[in-house]
Every structure is written in C-alpha cells, then in structure tokens.
Coordinates of C-alpha atoms and ligand atoms in Angstrom, one line a residue:
Chain V
M536 CA 106.8 82.1 67.0
N537 CA 106.5 83.0 63.2
W538 CA 103.1 85.0 63.3
I539 CA 104.5 87.2 66.0
K540 CA 107.3 88.5 63.7
D541 CA 104.2 88.8 60.6
L542 CA 102.8 91.3 62.7
I543 CA 105.8 93.2 64.6
P544 CA 105.4 96.3 62.2
N545 CA 101.7 96.6 63.0
I546 CA 102.4 96.5 67.1
K547 CA 104.9 99.2 66.3
R548 CA 102.8 101.0 64.5
N549 CA 99.9 100.9 67.3
F550 CA 102.5 101.5 70.0
S551 CA 101.5 104.7 70.7
Q552 CA 98.4 103.7 72.7
T553 CA 98.2 102.7 76.3
L554 CA 95.9 100.5 77.9
G555 CA 96.0 100.0 81.3
D556 CA 99.6 100.6 83.6
K557 CA 101.3 104.0 82.5
D558 CA 104.3 102.1 82.0
S559 CA 103.3 99.2 79.8
K560 CA 102.5 100.7 76.6
V561 CA 100.6 97.7 74.7
P562 CA 99.6 98.0 70.7
E563 CA 95.6 98.7 70.5
G564 CA 93.2 96.2 70.0
L565 CA 95.1 92.6 69.9
W566 CA 98.0 93.0 72.1
R567 CA 98.9 94.0 75.6
S568 CA 102.4 93.9 77.5
C569 CA 102.3 91.5 80.8
D570 CA 102.6 94.0 83.7
R571 CA 105.2 91.9 85.2
C572 CA 107.3 90.2 83.0
G573 CA 106.7 92.3 79.9
S574 CA 105.7 90.0 77.4
I575 CA 103.8 91.2 74.7
L576 CA 100.9 89.3 74.5
Y577 CA 98.3 88.0 72.2
I578 CA 95.0 89.2 74.0
P579 CA 92.9 86.5 72.4
E580 CA 95.3 83.6 73.8
L581 CA 95.3 85.8 76.5
K582 CA 92.1 85.8 77.1
K583 CA 91.8 81.6 76.7
S584 CA 94.1 81.4 79.7
S585 CA 92.3 83.5 82.1
Y586 CA 94.3 86.4 81.3
V587 CA 97.1 84.1 83.1
C588 CA 100.7 85.6 81.1
S589 CA 101.7 82.2 79.3
K590 CA 105.2 83.6 80.5
C591 CA 105.2 84.3 84.1
S592 CA 102.3 83.1 85.1
H593 CA 101.0 86.5 86.3
H594 CA 97.3 87.0 87.0
F595 CA 96.3 90.3 85.4
K596 CA 93.9 92.3 87.2
I597 CA 90.1 91.3 85.5
N598 CA 86.9 93.7 85.5
V599 CA 83.7 91.8 86.8
E600 CA 83.1 91.3 83.1
Q601 CA 86.1 89.7 82.1
R602 CA 85.5 87.3 85.6
I603 CA 82.4 86.3 84.3
E604 CA 83.8 85.4 81.1
V605 CA 86.5 83.1 82.6
T606 CA 84.3 81.3 85.6
F607 CA 81.3 80.6 84.4
D608 CA 80.1 78.6 81.6
K609 CA 79.1 80.3 78.5
D610 CA 76.1 82.3 78.4
S611 CA 74.5 81.3 81.8
Y612 CA 74.9 83.7 84.2
V613 CA 72.1 86.1 85.0
D614 CA 72.9 89.4 86.8
L615 CA 70.8 90.3 89.6
N616 CA 71.8 93.7 90.2
Q617 CA 68.8 96.0 90.9
H618 CA 69.3 99.8 90.4
E619 CA 70.4 101.9 93.2
E620 CA 70.0 106.0 93.7
F621 CA 73.0 107.0 94.1
K622 CA 73.1 108.7 97.6
D623 CA 75.7 110.6 99.8
L624 CA 74.0 110.5 103.2
L625 CA 77.4 112.6 104.5
D626 CA 77.5 115.3 102.1
F627 CA 80.8 114.1 101.6
K628 CA 83.5 116.4 100.4
D629 CA 87.5 115.6 100.8
T630 CA 89.5 117.5 97.9
K631 CA 86.5 116.0 95.7
R632 CA 83.0 115.8 96.0
Y633 CA 81.9 112.5 97.2
K634 CA 79.1 112.0 94.0
D635 CA 81.9 113.2 91.7
R636 CA 84.3 110.6 92.6
F637 CA 80.9 107.9 92.4
S638 CA 80.1 109.4 88.3
E639 CA 83.9 109.0 88.0
A640 CA 84.2 105.6 88.7
K641 CA 80.9 105.0 87.0
K642 CA 82.3 106.2 83.6
K643 CA 85.8 104.6 84.5
T644 CA 84.4 101.2 84.7
S645 CA 81.5 99.3 83.0
S646 CA 80.2 98.7 86.3
D647 CA 77.4 100.8 88.9
E648 CA 78.9 99.8 91.7
A649 CA 82.1 97.9 93.6
I650 CA 80.0 94.9 93.6
S651 CA 77.9 93.2 91.0
I652 CA 75.8 90.2 92.0
G653 CA 74.4 87.6 89.7
H654 CA 74.1 83.7 89.1
G655 CA 75.4 81.3 86.3
K656 CA 76.5 78.1 85.9
I657 CA 79.7 76.6 86.5
K658 CA 80.4 73.3 84.9
G659 CA 76.8 72.8 84.3
K660 CA 76.3 73.9 88.7
H661 CA 74.3 76.7 89.3
V662 CA 75.2 78.7 91.2
V663 CA 75.1 82.9 93.0
S664 CA 77.9 84.9 92.7
A665 CA 79.3 88.4 94.1
I666 CA 82.3 90.3 92.4
F667 CA 83.9 92.9 93.5
E668 CA 85.2 95.6 90.7
F669 CA 88.5 97.3 92.2
D670 CA 88.4 100.0 89.4
F671 CA 85.4 101.4 90.9
L672 CA 86.3 103.4 93.7
G673 CA 89.2 100.5 95.1
G674 CA 86.4 98.1 95.2
S675 CA 85.3 99.8 98.6
M676 CA 82.5 98.6 100.5
G677 CA 79.6 101.1 101.1
G678 CA 75.5 100.8 101.8
V679 CA 75.2 99.2 98.7
V680 CA 77.9 96.9 98.1
G681 CA 76.7 95.5 101.8
K682 CA 73.2 95.3 100.8
R683 CA 73.8 93.7 97.1
F684 CA 76.3 91.3 98.9
A685 CA 73.4 90.1 101.7
Q686 CA 70.7 90.0 98.3
A687 CA 73.0 87.7 96.7
I688 CA 72.8 85.3 99.9
D689 CA 69.2 86.1 100.1
Y690 CA 68.9 84.6 96.4
A691 CA 71.0 81.7 97.4
V692 CA 69.0 80.4 100.2
E693 CA 65.8 81.3 98.4
N694 CA 66.9 78.6 95.8
K695 CA 69.3 76.7 97.8
L696 CA 72.5 77.6 96.1
P697 CA 75.9 77.9 97.0
L698 CA 77.9 81.1 97.1
I699 CA 80.8 81.9 95.6
C700 CA 82.3 85.8 96.3
F701 CA 85.6 87.3 94.3
S702 CA 86.8 89.9 96.9
T703 CA 89.2 92.5 95.9
S704 CA 89.1 96.0 97.7
G705 CA 90.8 98.2 99.4
G706 CA 88.4 98.4 102.8
A707 CA 86.0 100.5 103.9
R708 CA 84.6 103.4 101.7
M709 CA 85.8 106.8 103.5
Q710 CA 83.2 108.8 102.0
E711 CA 79.9 106.4 103.8
S712 CA 82.3 106.4 106.9
M713 CA 80.3 104.8 109.9
I714 CA 77.6 103.6 107.0
S715 CA 80.4 102.0 105.6
L716 CA 82.0 100.4 108.6
F717 CA 78.9 98.8 110.1
Q718 CA 78.4 96.8 106.1
M719 CA 80.8 95.2 107.5
G720 CA 78.2 93.5 110.4
K721 CA 75.6 93.4 107.6
T722 CA 77.6 91.3 105.8
A723 CA 78.8 88.8 108.6
A724 CA 75.4 88.5 109.2
A725 CA 74.1 87.5 105.9
V726 CA 77.1 84.8 106.0
K727 CA 75.6 83.6 109.3
K728 CA 72.5 83.5 107.7
L729 CA 73.6 81.6 104.9
K730 CA 76.0 78.9 106.8
K731 CA 72.9 78.5 109.0
S732 CA 71.0 76.9 106.0
K733 CA 73.9 75.1 105.6
L734 CA 74.5 76.6 102.1
P735 CA 78.5 76.8 101.2
F736 CA 80.0 79.8 100.8
I737 CA 83.5 79.8 99.0
S738 CA 85.5 83.2 99.4
V739 CA 87.9 83.7 96.5
L740 CA 90.7 86.6 97.5
V741 CA 92.1 88.8 94.5
D742 CA 94.7 91.0 94.6
P743 CA 94.5 93.7 96.5
C744 CA 92.1 92.3 99.4
Y745 CA 92.2 94.6 102.7
G746 CA 90.2 96.1 105.5
G747 CA 86.6 95.8 105.9
V748 CA 86.5 93.5 103.0
T749 CA 88.7 91.0 104.5
A750 CA 87.5 91.8 108.1
S751 CA 83.8 90.6 107.2
L752 CA 82.5 88.5 104.7
A753 CA 85.9 87.4 102.8
M754 CA 87.5 85.8 105.6
L755 CA 83.9 84.6 106.4
G756 CA 84.1 81.5 103.7
D757 CA 83.6 78.1 104.3
L758 CA 86.5 77.8 101.6
I759 CA 89.2 80.6 101.2
I760 CA 90.5 80.4 98.5
A761 CA 93.3 82.9 96.9
E762 CA 94.6 83.8 93.6
P763 CA 98.4 83.2 93.1
K764 CA 100.4 86.5 94.6
A765 CA 97.6 88.3 95.7
R766 CA 98.0 91.0 98.1
I767 CA 96.1 90.1 101.2
G768 CA 95.7 91.4 104.4
F769 CA 93.7 94.1 107.2
S770 CA 95.8 97.1 107.3
G771 CA 97.9 99.0 104.6
K772 CA 101.4 98.6 104.0
R773 CA 101.8 101.8 104.1
V774 CA 100.0 102.6 107.3
I775 CA 102.0 99.2 109.0
Q776 CA 105.5 100.7 107.6
D777 CA 104.7 104.0 109.5
T778 CA 103.7 102.3 112.5
V779 CA 106.5 99.9 113.3
K780 CA 109.0 101.6 111.3
E781 CA 111.3 98.7 110.0
E782 CA 111.5 96.7 106.9
L783 CA 108.7 94.4 106.3
P784 CA 109.3 91.0 105.5
K785 CA 109.5 90.5 101.5
D786 CA 106.6 88.0 101.6
F787 CA 104.4 90.3 104.1
Q788 CA 100.6 89.9 103.4
T789 CA 101.2 87.8 100.5
A790 CA 98.6 84.8 98.9
E791 CA 101.3 82.5 99.8
K792 CA 102.4 83.7 103.5
Q793 CA 98.2 83.9 104.4
L794 CA 98.5 80.3 103.5
E795 CA 101.5 79.3 105.5
M796 CA 99.8 81.3 108.4
G797 CA 96.6 79.2 107.9
F798 CA 94.6 82.3 106.5
V799 CA 93.2 80.6 103.6
D800 CA 92.9 77.1 102.4
K801 CA 94.9 76.9 99.3
I802 CA 95.9 78.8 96.5
V803 CA 94.3 78.2 93.1
D804 CA 95.4 79.2 89.7
R805 CA 93.0 81.2 88.1
K806 CA 92.5 78.8 85.1
D807 CA 92.3 75.8 87.4
I808 CA 89.2 77.7 89.6
R809 CA 86.3 76.2 87.1
K810 CA 87.8 72.7 88.1
F811 CA 87.9 73.2 91.7
F812 CA 84.7 74.5 92.0
E813 CA 83.5 71.9 90.0
K814 CA 84.9 69.7 92.3
M815 CA 84.1 71.2 95.3
L816 CA 80.6 71.9 94.6
I817 CA 80.1 68.3 93.9
I818 CA 81.7 67.8 97.4
L819 CA 79.4 70.0 99.5
E820 CA 76.2 70.1 97.5
Chain M
M848 CA 94.2 113.6 138.5
M849 CA 95.9 116.7 137.1
D850 CA 93.5 118.8 135.0
Q851 CA 94.3 119.2 131.0
H852 CA 92.5 122.2 129.6
L853 CA 91.6 121.7 126.2
D854 CA 91.9 124.9 124.4
F855 CA 88.4 126.0 123.9
E856 CA 87.7 125.3 127.6
Q857 CA 89.5 128.5 128.1
P858 CA 86.5 130.8 129.1
I859 CA 85.7 128.5 131.7
Y860 CA 89.1 128.0 133.4
T861 CA 89.3 131.9 133.2
C862 CA 86.1 131.9 135.6
L863 CA 87.7 129.1 138.0
E864 CA 90.8 131.2 138.1
K865 CA 89.3 134.2 139.7
I866 CA 87.2 132.4 141.9
E867 CA 90.6 130.6 142.9
E868 CA 92.1 135.1 142.9
L869 CA 88.9 135.7 145.4
K870 CA 89.0 133.0 147.7
K871 CA 92.7 133.8 148.8
A872 CA 92.2 137.5 148.5
V873 CA 93.5 139.3 151.3
P874 CA 91.7 141.4 153.1
A875 CA 88.7 139.0 152.1
P876 CA 86.3 141.2 149.9
E877 CA 82.8 142.5 150.6
N878 CA 80.3 139.7 150.0
L879 CA 82.5 137.0 149.3
S880 CA 80.0 134.3 149.2
G881 CA 78.1 136.5 146.9
Q882 CA 81.2 137.5 144.6
L883 CA 81.6 133.4 144.6
N884 CA 78.3 132.3 143.6
Q885 CA 78.1 134.8 140.8
L886 CA 81.0 133.3 139.3
Q887 CA 80.3 129.7 140.1
I888 CA 77.1 130.5 137.6
E889 CA 79.4 132.4 135.3
A890 CA 81.5 129.3 134.7
E891 CA 78.6 127.2 134.9
K892 CA 77.1 129.3 132.4
E893 CA 80.2 129.4 130.2
T894 CA 80.8 125.6 130.2
A895 CA 76.8 124.5 128.8
K896 CA 77.3 127.3 126.1
I897 CA 80.8 125.9 124.8
Y898 CA 79.5 122.1 125.5
K899 CA 76.4 122.6 123.3
N900 CA 78.3 124.2 120.3
L901 CA 81.2 121.8 120.6
S902 CA 82.7 121.7 116.4
P903 CA 83.4 117.9 115.4
W904 CA 87.0 118.2 116.1
Q905 CA 86.1 119.5 119.0
K906 CA 84.5 116.2 119.9
V907 CA 87.2 114.3 118.9
L908 CA 89.5 116.6 121.9
V909 CA 87.0 115.7 124.2
A910 CA 86.2 112.0 123.3
R911 CA 90.6 111.2 124.0
H912 CA 90.4 114.0 127.0
P913 CA 93.1 112.1 129.2
N914 CA 90.4 112.6 132.5
R915 CA 87.3 110.9 130.0
P916 CA 86.8 107.5 132.2
H917 CA 87.9 104.4 130.8
T918 CA 86.5 101.1 130.9
I919 CA 88.5 100.2 133.1
D920 CA 86.6 103.1 135.2
Y921 CA 83.5 102.3 133.9
I922 CA 83.5 98.2 135.2
N923 CA 84.7 99.4 138.9
N924 CA 82.3 102.4 139.3
V925 CA 79.3 100.9 136.9
F926 CA 79.3 97.5 137.9
D927 CA 79.9 95.1 141.1
G928 CA 82.4 92.5 141.8
F929 CA 84.1 92.7 138.4
E930 CA 85.9 89.3 138.0
E931 CA 88.4 89.5 135.4
L932 CA 89.2 86.6 133.0
H933 CA 91.8 86.0 131.0
G934 CA 93.1 84.8 127.5
D935 CA 92.0 83.3 123.7
R936 CA 92.8 80.1 124.9
L937 CA 95.0 79.9 121.5
G938 CA 98.4 81.3 123.3
D939 CA 97.8 85.2 124.0
D940 CA 96.0 87.7 126.0
D941 CA 95.6 91.0 124.4
K942 CA 95.4 93.5 127.3
A943 CA 93.7 95.8 125.2
I944 CA 90.7 94.6 125.7
V945 CA 89.3 93.6 128.6
G946 CA 86.8 91.3 129.9
G947 CA 85.0 89.3 132.5
M948 CA 82.1 89.0 134.5
A949 CA 80.3 91.3 137.3
F950 CA 77.1 92.2 138.5
L951 CA 74.8 95.2 137.2
D952 CA 73.1 95.7 140.7
E953 CA 72.4 92.2 141.2
Y954 CA 72.0 91.5 137.7
P955 CA 75.4 89.3 136.4
V956 CA 76.6 90.0 133.3
V957 CA 79.6 89.8 131.0
V958 CA 81.3 93.2 130.3
I959 CA 84.3 93.5 127.8
G960 CA 85.9 96.8 126.4
H961 CA 89.3 98.3 125.2
E962 CA 91.3 99.6 127.5
K963 CA 93.7 102.6 126.7
G964 CA 95.6 102.5 129.7
R965 CA 96.5 105.4 132.2
E966 CA 100.2 106.0 132.7
T967 CA 102.7 106.1 130.2
E968 CA 104.0 102.2 131.1
E969 CA 100.3 101.2 131.1
R970 CA 99.4 102.8 128.2
V971 CA 102.6 100.7 126.3
A972 CA 101.4 97.1 127.8
R973 CA 98.0 97.9 126.9
N974 CA 99.0 99.3 123.1
F975 CA 97.1 102.0 123.7
G976 CA 94.0 100.3 123.2
M977 CA 94.7 98.5 120.0
P978 CA 93.6 95.0 120.3
H979 CA 95.3 92.0 118.5
P980 CA 93.4 89.6 117.0
S981 CA 94.1 88.0 120.4
G982 CA 91.7 90.7 121.8
F983 CA 88.8 89.7 119.7
R984 CA 89.5 85.8 120.1
K985 CA 89.1 86.5 124.3
A986 CA 86.3 88.5 123.6
N987 CA 84.6 86.2 121.1
R988 CA 85.3 83.1 124.1
L989 CA 83.1 85.4 127.2
M990 CA 81.0 86.2 124.6
E991 CA 79.9 82.4 123.8
L992 CA 80.2 81.7 127.9
A993 CA 77.4 84.7 127.8
E994 CA 75.1 82.8 125.4
K995 CA 75.7 79.6 127.3
F996 CA 75.0 80.8 130.3
S997 CA 72.2 83.2 129.5
L998 CA 74.3 86.5 130.7
P999 CA 72.8 89.6 128.8
L1000 CA 76.8 91.1 126.8
I1001 CA 77.7 94.7 127.8
T1002 CA 80.3 96.3 125.3
L1003 CA 82.3 99.4 125.9
I1004 CA 84.2 100.7 123.0
D1005 CA 87.5 102.6 122.8
T1006 CA 90.0 102.5 120.6
P1007 CA 91.9 104.3 117.9
G1008 CA 91.7 100.9 116.1
A1009 CA 92.7 97.8 115.5
Y1010 CA 96.4 97.5 115.5
P1011 CA 98.6 97.8 112.4
G1012 CA 101.5 95.2 113.2
V1013 CA 103.5 92.6 111.9
K1014 CA 102.4 90.1 114.7
A1015 CA 98.7 91.4 114.5
E1016 CA 98.1 90.6 110.5
H1017 CA 100.3 87.5 110.7
S1018 CA 98.2 86.0 113.6
G1019 CA 95.0 86.9 111.3
Q1020 CA 93.5 90.8 112.4
H1021 CA 91.4 90.5 109.4
E1022 CA 89.6 86.9 110.3
A1023 CA 90.0 87.1 114.0
I1024 CA 87.6 90.8 113.4
A1025 CA 85.1 89.3 110.9
K1026 CA 84.5 86.0 112.8
S1027 CA 84.0 88.0 115.8
L1028 CA 80.8 90.1 113.6
E1029 CA 79.8 86.9 112.7
V1030 CA 79.9 85.8 116.7
M1031 CA 78.2 88.4 117.3
S1032 CA 75.5 89.0 114.9
D1033 CA 73.9 85.7 115.9
L1034 CA 74.4 86.0 119.7
R1035 CA 71.5 84.4 121.2
T1036 CA 71.3 86.9 124.7
P1037 CA 71.1 90.5 124.4
I1038 CA 73.8 92.9 123.7
V1039 CA 73.9 96.8 124.8
N1040 CA 77.5 98.4 123.1
L1041 CA 78.0 102.1 124.0
V1042 CA 80.7 104.0 123.0
I1043 CA 82.3 105.4 126.1
G1044 CA 85.7 107.7 123.7
E1045 CA 87.0 106.8 120.4
G1046 CA 85.2 104.2 118.5
G1047 CA 88.0 103.9 115.6
S1048 CA 86.8 101.5 112.6
G1049 CA 86.6 97.7 112.5
G1050 CA 89.0 97.5 115.8
G1051 CA 85.8 98.9 117.4
F1052 CA 83.0 98.0 115.8
G1053 CA 84.7 94.3 116.3
I1054 CA 83.4 94.3 119.5
G1055 CA 80.1 96.8 118.5
L1056 CA 77.4 94.7 116.5
A1057 CA 74.5 95.0 119.4
D1058 CA 70.9 95.2 119.5
T1059 CA 71.2 98.8 121.3
V1060 CA 74.4 100.2 119.5
A1061 CA 74.8 103.6 121.6
M1062 CA 77.1 106.3 122.0
L1063 CA 78.2 108.9 125.0
E1064 CA 77.4 112.3 124.2
Y1065 CA 81.4 113.5 123.3
S1066 CA 82.3 110.0 121.9
I1067 CA 83.1 109.3 118.5
Y1068 CA 82.6 106.7 115.8
S1069 CA 84.1 106.5 112.6
V1070 CA 85.2 104.4 109.9
A1071 CA 89.1 106.0 110.1
S1072 CA 90.3 108.0 112.9
P1073 CA 90.1 111.8 111.1
E1074 CA 93.9 111.6 111.2
A1075 CA 93.9 108.0 109.0
C1076 CA 91.0 109.6 106.9
A1077 CA 93.1 113.0 106.2
S1078 CA 96.3 111.4 105.5
I1079 CA 94.2 108.9 102.8
L1080 CA 92.3 111.3 101.6
W1081 CA 94.4 114.7 101.6
R1082 CA 97.6 112.9 101.8
T1083 CA 98.5 114.6 105.1
T1084 CA 97.5 114.2 108.3
E1085 CA 97.0 118.6 108.4
N1086 CA 93.4 118.0 107.2
A1087 CA 92.4 115.9 110.5
E1088 CA 90.1 118.5 111.1
Q1089 CA 88.1 118.7 108.1
A1090 CA 88.3 115.0 108.1
A1091 CA 86.5 115.2 111.2
E1092 CA 83.8 117.7 109.8
A1093 CA 83.1 115.4 106.7
L1094 CA 83.4 112.1 108.7
K1095 CA 80.4 113.1 110.6
L1096 CA 81.5 111.3 113.7
D1097 CA 79.6 112.7 116.4
A1098 CA 77.0 111.2 118.2
S1099 CA 74.5 113.6 117.3
N1100 CA 75.2 113.7 113.7
L1101 CA 75.0 109.8 113.2
I1102 CA 71.6 109.4 115.6
K1103 CA 70.3 111.6 112.4
L1104 CA 72.1 109.3 110.0
E1105 CA 70.1 106.4 111.8
V1106 CA 73.3 104.5 112.3
I1107 CA 73.2 104.7 116.0
D1108 CA 70.0 103.6 117.8
K1109 CA 70.9 106.2 121.1
V1110 CA 72.9 108.7 122.5
V1111 CA 73.6 108.8 126.1
N1112 CA 74.2 112.3 127.8
E1113 CA 76.8 113.3 129.6
P1114 CA 76.8 115.7 132.2
V1115 CA 77.4 119.5 131.7
G1116 CA 81.0 120.0 130.3
G1117 CA 81.4 116.2 129.8
A1118 CA 82.3 112.7 131.1
H1119 CA 85.8 114.3 132.6
R1120 CA 84.5 117.3 134.6
N1121 CA 81.9 114.3 136.2
H1122 CA 82.8 111.2 136.9
Q1123 CA 80.4 110.2 139.4
E1124 CA 77.1 111.1 137.5
T1125 CA 78.7 109.6 134.7
Y1126 CA 78.7 106.8 136.0
Q1127 CA 74.8 107.3 137.6
I1128 CA 73.6 107.7 134.4
V1129 CA 75.5 105.1 132.7
K1130 CA 74.5 102.5 134.9
D1131 CA 70.5 103.6 134.1
F1132 CA 71.1 103.3 130.6
F1133 CA 72.3 99.9 131.0
L1134 CA 69.6 99.3 133.6
N1135 CA 67.0 100.5 131.3
E1136 CA 68.3 99.0 128.0
L1137 CA 68.6 95.4 129.6
L1138 CA 65.4 95.3 131.2
A1139 CA 63.9 96.4 127.5
L1140 CA 65.9 93.8 125.4
S1141 CA 65.2 90.7 128.5
K1142 CA 61.4 91.3 127.2
I1143 CA 62.0 90.1 124.1
S1144 CA 62.5 86.2 123.2
L1145 CA 66.1 85.2 121.7
D1146 CA 64.4 84.3 118.3
D1147 CA 62.9 88.0 118.0
L1148 CA 66.1 89.5 119.9
T1149 CA 68.3 88.3 116.9
A1150 CA 65.9 88.7 113.8
K1151 CA 65.7 92.1 114.7
R1152 CA 68.9 92.9 115.2
Y1153 CA 69.4 90.9 111.9
E1154 CA 66.9 93.2 110.7
K1155 CA 68.7 96.0 111.9
F1156 CA 72.1 96.2 110.6
M1157 CA 70.4 95.1 106.8
K1158 CA 69.1 98.3 107.0
I1159 CA 71.9 100.7 107.6
G1160 CA 72.6 102.0 104.2
S1161 CA 70.3 100.2 102.3
Ligands
ZN881 ZN1 104.4 87.9 82.9

C-alpha cells in the first residue's frame, strides 16, 4: 500500500509513544501494531473492522466505549448506569488498600465500575446491554457489578426487551469476598427472572472470561457466543497447572475447545456479530 | 479418634495432662477429687477463654480440624434412615458431594453436602471434598426431586473449593455451578444451608443459595481460600494468615456484614470437642428453620429468597 510508505517517516518520528502492551510500540494517534502478528494497522481502518486485525483476525481487547461503538447503531445507545458511592465494607487491604486500587482503576479506564449497562439499537432492534470492562480491576464482580446486571434485567423485563451481555472478567472481586461471591447468586437469580419472562438472553464471552462470572451469569445465556480464541474457563490456568502438575493441552480453555465440548453455541467474529444478533433477535422475538 | 492439638489450644491440654498425672500419682494425693475438680474447671475456663478470642486464622484451623464432624457425620447423627442416591444421570457420580433422602425427626427431607473423607484412601476417593461438575449436576437432580415431591432441602457446605483440573474444566465446572445457582434461586421448596467447615468459593456456594444461609460458629466462608487469596494478592501463600484477616471469613464478621442470616453456636471449645452436643444443636436448628419456613407460601418464599440476594452488596 503506497499510502503507508508516504506516512512511514511520520511513524518513525512518533514511534517512542506506547499505547497498550509494553512490547507493542505504536505511533501516536493514527497507528497501532497488532498484539498478535505485529502488523502496523491504521486506526481508522481498525475501527471500521471492529478492532479486528485485517491481517490475522486477532480480536483486539476493547473497552466499553469501543464495544458500544462496534455493536450498536450509531447514536442509539443510552446509558443506564446509576451513580454508586464506593463502598469498602470489608475495609480490605492487601499490599494496597481496596480504595486506592479502585481509584486507580477509575483513572486507568473511562469507566466507574467493571460493568456498564444501557440500551440501544442493533440494526433497528431495541436491546438492553451489560458490558464488562476488563481493565477495571480485571472485570471483577463486586456488589455494584451484580447490582447493575440485575438492574439491566429489571429494565429488560419492564420494557420487554432482550438482554445481551458481553462478559470479560477474571471472576470474583477478592476485596469484597463474600459480598462478591454472593453476586453469583444475585446474577443467576436475575437471569432466572428474565427467562421466566421469556425474554432472550444472549451471552457473549470475550477474552478472558473466568471464575465467578462464567460460573454464574455468563454461562446462563439462552445463547452463549464466544469471540474467536477467547480464553474461557472456571479456574485459572496457573491454579490448574499447580494442581495437576502436568502440561495442559494447547487448546485448553479456548473458545474453540469450549465449542468442541459443547459449552458455547457458536464462535462469532466480531465483525459479523451485529448480523448475528439481528437474525437471532428476529427469531427469538 | 486421635486428639489433634492446635498450637493455641496448648493451655487446655496442659490442664488435661495435669489431670492425667494426678490420676496416675502413687500414692494418690490427699483430696484427689477436689484437685481434679479444680483442674477440670480450670480446663473449661481456659477452653472458653481461648475460643472466645480466636483470630480469623485460628478459626480457619478449627474449621479444618480433623476431628470436626463432616457431612456424613451429620447425616448419620442428625437424620434418620438416610438413603444415599447416586449419579448425575449424565455418566458420572461425584463422591465429593453426597446426597439423598432422610428423615429429620419424622419429616422427610433431601440432604446434600460436600464430603472431604477421613482416612487417606477415602479422602482421595472423595477428592478432598472438591467437586467436579457432576457433583453439582447430581445435587441439582436431587434438588429437583425435592421440589417435585415437596421435600425441604438441607445443604451442608464443607469444601476447599471446586476442583481445578482439566477434566473438571472440560466437563463444564463453570456451567455446572451457574446452573446450580439458577436452579436454587427459584426452587419451590424451603432451603436451609449450613456451612459446617470450610466454605470455599463457587464450589461451596454452588449448593448454598438458600432461604436461610447459616454458619456454624467456627466455620469459615470466603470467595477464595486464604491461601489462594494470598497467592493472588500477595503473590505468596505465606500471607494466608493476613488474607484470612482481610477476607472477614468468620461467622461473626459475616453476620455483621449481613451476608449470612444466622450463626449456629457450637459447644464450648468447638464442634470437635463435643460431637453429640453439636449434633443436637444442629438438629434443633434445622427443625426450627424448617418449621418457620414451612409457614411461608412457596410464592412468598421464592420471592423473599430473590429479594435477599438482590440486597447483598447493593
Ligand atoms: Zn494481527
């Protein structure tokens, strides 16, 4: 591509800037390199392809804002998040205070918690959504995450709308211990309520998705969809490795393995997911 | 059963050793019975004092005490006529979770719990009480029978956690726990849950979504074991004691946080000191709870259960 050649001097000048992963040096603003294949990608193009690498189909990690951008019809999304005061009921401290980890997460992301809820249109179909933010404390599920997920379901039930949830999470939030653990009960009970109202729940598993989140809301979808190559499981790989003390299979805990074992309905490329939602929403309406 | 001393219990055992020495002394000292009485009282005082002030970590040790009653002990001593029912009907029978039907006094119930096993061989067979997905699926099958035949459900939690293994992952640990929670959230029969030892993570809570969530006084309940928590947050299991502190995993903290509904007091010095008294206390607790829950209509019961879990952490 000739236009790349024209821009190369520019790229080199700005190459010191890093965004995202340590190793993937990317020029400021317009360019970034693929985390998997290293190709230098033009960001406006990357956006158009739903943050999927045009060379190797790597699905970039995206934040809530980008997820909304690639999922919903333009300008149709409405935020349903209510403001929540930060609560540290356990007064939790490990090497850092929970309070400090929480404010760091807020600064690092443009989110106020590890989940955002809202509603909007996908190819004209009105849906409610819950979107996890992995960069916010590992997408971990504390009290507010459970509460918001349940609020999304209440909204869906009141307005007779389907729910789509994008889950990416390390699991429970250690700093809220039992409060976090019981969010699994809260979200499972909420899903049950949605199902009893006969409203569809499409659960999308996004890399990585583990622990208390897969072991509750994420595995309870009427349809369970995964993004290609997403890591999905209950226990973390390291814990399993330490327990079984043997080499784990290469495809262990991948979306593809989950499909083979019968735990996901389909692996859908991010670029095709709007079309998939449209079709399924027509059928499940 | 051999006595297993915990370090902090030493003052109790010092008293008990003195009692043994006195009994053996030749010639028997004057006023032997008076002295023995005195020492007995001292031992009891010491026990009460120590157990009143246990640190969270000490409670972890008590919760894992080898002489502490297990699910099978409660099943055999609190209930009558237990009939164990096996299998998930999908090709497996997980021995880390036992379940079946029994009578609590004259009332038929379904009872399900984690069983860690006692001797080495049994412990291995039961995978140290760490369930595979088939354990939750068996539990769900029995729960659905409880609903169908209007039997109250009693669940006992005592596990370090769901088993982190390749087979467990491949057969859907995530889906099995999720499904179990969904089933319990709307099961149309009263559910009483008691944490009897260790309540570790989703593997514990997977059978714990209940109308009454209770803990024995010296049991523990946390999102991850203190060792696992320490290895994640401190990057070493050496900080397990600190993690136990931070997790607020003991019954007295969790009732204050309004995460659990009830604490069931143990005999002075813990369940491992007095099994018979523990069984009686637990039996009375189950009878009282089921009596109270049976007065509530099933619609109200499931609605209240739903509301209770909605409130936690909101
Ligand atoms: Zn690429």
